[in-house]
Amino acid sequence: MNTEGLESLPTSELHDRAVRYAVRHGDLEFLWNLLKVIPAAEAATGHETETTADLSRVSALLSDAIAAGEGELGEALRPVYIDYLAKHPEA
């Protein structure tokens, strides 16, 4: 799917497709990058207290990664999902 097609998808679907593809293909680089950008995305959505907690607990980051397709956090991460899915059109 091209970038324009990806832009039209709901954020939750972008998240699910990107994470599912990365897990299925063992793309730890993408998953690690997602974990690294979640705190910045949370800060961008005004959730600075969650950012501090996430940086101190890896389990919180993993939990966030699984749920990072919803709400303001999902919207903040849309560009990450679109970029990844555009590079992997078979996802």
PDB file of C-alpha atoms in Angstrom:
ATOM      1  CA  MET A   1       0.000   0.000   0.000  1.00  0.00           C
ATOM      2  CA  ASN A   2       1.355   3.436  -0.864  1.00  0.00           C
ATOM      3  CA  THR A   3       1.710   6.334   1.581  1.00  0.00           C
ATOM      4  CA  GLU A   4      -1.548   7.963   0.438  1.00  0.00           C
ATOM      5  CA  GLY A   5      -3.442   4.752   1.098  1.00  0.00           C
ATOM      6  CA  LEU A   6      -1.804   4.415   4.501  1.00  0.00           C
ATOM      7  CA  GLU A   7      -2.736   7.998   5.398  1.00  0.00           C
ATOM      8  CA  SER A   8      -6.412   7.096   4.963  1.00  0.00           C
ATOM      9  CA  LEU A   9      -6.309   4.232   7.495  1.00  0.00           C
ATOM     10  CA  PRO A  10      -7.331   4.681  11.142  1.00  0.00           C
ATOM     11  CA  THR A  11      -4.414   4.996  13.548  1.00  0.00           C
ATOM     12  CA  SER A  12      -5.355   1.790  15.358  1.00  0.00           C
ATOM     13  CA  GLU A  13      -5.099  -0.157  12.088  1.00  0.00           C
ATOM     14  CA  LEU A  14      -1.727   1.424  11.276  1.00  0.00           C
ATOM     15  CA  HIS A  15      -0.468   0.406  14.722  1.00  0.00           C
ATOM     16  CA  ASP A  16      -1.824  -3.123  14.483  1.00  0.00           C
ATOM     17  CA  ARG A  17      -0.431  -3.720  10.995  1.00  0.00           C
ATOM     18  CA  ALA A  18       3.005  -2.290  11.795  1.00  0.00           C
ATOM     19  CA  VAL A  19       3.420  -4.081  15.124  1.00  0.00           C
ATOM     20  CA  ARG A  20       2.003  -7.364  13.830  1.00  0.00           C
ATOM     21  CA  TYR A  21       4.348  -7.270  10.807  1.00  0.00           C
ATOM     22  CA  ALA A  22       7.374  -6.386  12.953  1.00  0.00           C
ATOM     23  CA  VAL A  23       6.645  -9.176  15.433  1.00  0.00           C
ATOM     24  CA  ARG A  24       5.975 -11.729  12.696  1.00  0.00           C
ATOM     25  CA  HIS A  25       9.247 -10.837  10.930  1.00  0.00           C
ATOM     26  CA  GLY A  26      11.348 -10.408  14.062  1.00  0.00           C
ATOM     27  CA  ASP A  27      11.982  -6.749  13.286  1.00  0.00           C
ATOM     28  CA  LEU A  28      13.408  -5.839  16.663  1.00  0.00           C
ATOM     29  CA  GLU A  29      14.860  -2.616  15.249  1.00  0.00           C
ATOM     30  CA  PHE A  30      11.363  -1.234  14.545  1.00  0.00           C
ATOM     31  CA  LEU A  31       9.994  -2.421  17.878  1.00  0.00           C
ATOM     32  CA  TRP A  32      12.954  -0.910  19.739  1.00  0.00           C
ATOM     33  CA  ASN A  33      12.539   2.355  17.834  1.00  0.00           C
ATOM     34  CA  LEU A  34       8.853   2.383  18.739  1.00  0.00           C
ATOM     35  CA  LEU A  35       9.732   1.953  22.410  1.00  0.00           C
ATOM     36  CA  LYS A  36      12.216   4.815  22.150  1.00  0.00           C
ATOM     37  CA  VAL A  37       9.760   7.271  20.545  1.00  0.00           C
ATOM     38  CA  ILE A  38       6.790   6.527  22.826  1.00  0.00           C
ATOM     39  CA  PRO A  39       8.034   8.833  25.633  1.00  0.00           C
ATOM     40  CA  ALA A  40       8.438  11.733  23.186  1.00  0.00           C
ATOM     41  CA  ALA A  41       4.988  11.037  21.737  1.00  0.00           C
ATOM     42  CA  GLU A  42       3.501  11.011  25.237  1.00  0.00           C
ATOM     43  CA  ALA A  43       5.209  14.311  26.017  1.00  0.00           C
ATOM     44  CA  ALA A  44       3.849  15.757  22.766  1.00  0.00           C
ATOM     45  CA  THR A  45       0.336  14.832  23.881  1.00  0.00           C
ATOM     46  CA  GLY A  46       0.796  16.509  27.268  1.00  0.00           C
ATOM     47  CA  HIS A  47       1.413  13.384  29.338  1.00  0.00           C
ATOM     48  CA  GLU A  48       4.800  14.311  30.820  1.00  0.00           C
ATOM     49  CA  THR A  49       4.238  12.297  34.004  1.00  0.00           C
ATOM     50  CA  GLU A  50       3.779   9.126  31.957  1.00  0.00           C
ATOM     51  CA  THR A  51       6.975   9.951  30.086  1.00  0.00           C
ATOM     52  CA  THR A  52       8.989  10.033  33.302  1.00  0.00           C
ATOM     53  CA  ALA A  53       7.495   6.761  34.506  1.00  0.00           C
ATOM     54  CA  ASP A  54       8.111   5.099  31.151  1.00  0.00           C
ATOM     55  CA  LEU A  55      11.741   6.057  31.049  1.00  0.00           C
ATOM     56  CA  SER A  56      12.288   4.372  34.399  1.00  0.00           C
ATOM     57  CA  ARG A  57      10.361   1.144  33.666  1.00  0.00           C
ATOM     58  CA  VAL A  58      10.790  -1.000  30.602  1.00  0.00           C
ATOM     59  CA  SER A  59       7.613  -2.917  31.380  1.00  0.00           C
ATOM     60  CA  ALA A  60       5.637   0.307  31.074  1.00  0.00           C
ATOM     61  CA  LEU A  61       7.153   0.880  27.641  1.00  0.00           C
ATOM     62  CA  LEU A  62       6.232  -2.616  26.517  1.00  0.00           C
ATOM     63  CA  SER A  63       2.690  -2.098  27.747  1.00  0.00           C
ATOM     64  CA  ASP A  64       2.524   1.234  25.946  1.00  0.00           C
ATOM     65  CA  ALA A  65       3.808  -0.322  22.724  1.00  0.00           C
ATOM     66  CA  ILE A  66       0.967  -2.826  22.735  1.00  0.00           C
ATOM     67  CA  ALA A  67      -1.623  -0.087  23.301  1.00  0.00           C
ATOM     68  CA  ALA A  68       0.100   2.628  21.235  1.00  0.00           C
ATOM     69  CA  GLY A  69      -2.497   2.563  18.489  1.00  0.00           C
ATOM     70  CA  GLU A  70      -5.222   4.312  20.445  1.00  0.00           C
ATOM     71  CA  GLY A  71      -6.061   7.873  21.391  1.00  0.00           C
ATOM     72  CA  GLU A  72      -3.677  10.796  21.424  1.00  0.00           C
ATOM     73  CA  LEU A  73      -0.614   8.563  21.722  1.00  0.00           C
ATOM     74  CA  GLY A  74      -1.626   6.629  18.630  1.00  0.00           C
ATOM     75  CA  GLU A  75      -2.158   9.863  16.720  1.00  0.00           C
ATOM     76  CA  ALA A  76       1.275  11.142  17.786  1.00  0.00           C
ATOM     77  CA  LEU A  77       2.824   7.898  16.507  1.00  0.00           C
ATOM     78  CA  ARG A  78       0.957   7.858  13.137  1.00  0.00           C
ATOM     79  CA  PRO A  79       4.043   9.078  11.213  1.00  0.00           C
ATOM     80  CA  VAL A  80       6.113   6.215  12.666  1.00  0.00           C
ATOM     81  CA  TYR A  81       3.564   3.630  11.539  1.00  0.00           C
ATOM     82  CA  ILE A  82       3.086   5.166   8.095  1.00  0.00           C
ATOM     83  CA  ASP A  83       6.834   5.369   7.488  1.00  0.00           C
ATOM     84  CA  TYR A  84       7.328   1.736   8.517  1.00  0.00           C
ATOM     85  CA  LEU A  85       4.375   0.405   6.531  1.00  0.00           C
ATOM     86  CA  ALA A  86       5.402   2.380   3.447  1.00  0.00           C
ATOM     87  CA  LYS A  87       8.779   0.591   3.614  1.00  0.00           C
ATOM     88  CA  HIS A  88       6.998  -2.771   3.975  1.00  0.00           C
ATOM     89  CA  PRO A  89       4.067  -2.671   1.528  1.00  0.00           C
ATOM     90  CA  GLU A  90       3.347  -6.362   2.074  1.00  0.00           C
ATOM     91  CA  ALA A  91       2.362  -5.648   5.694  1.00  0.00           C
TER      92      ALA A  91
END
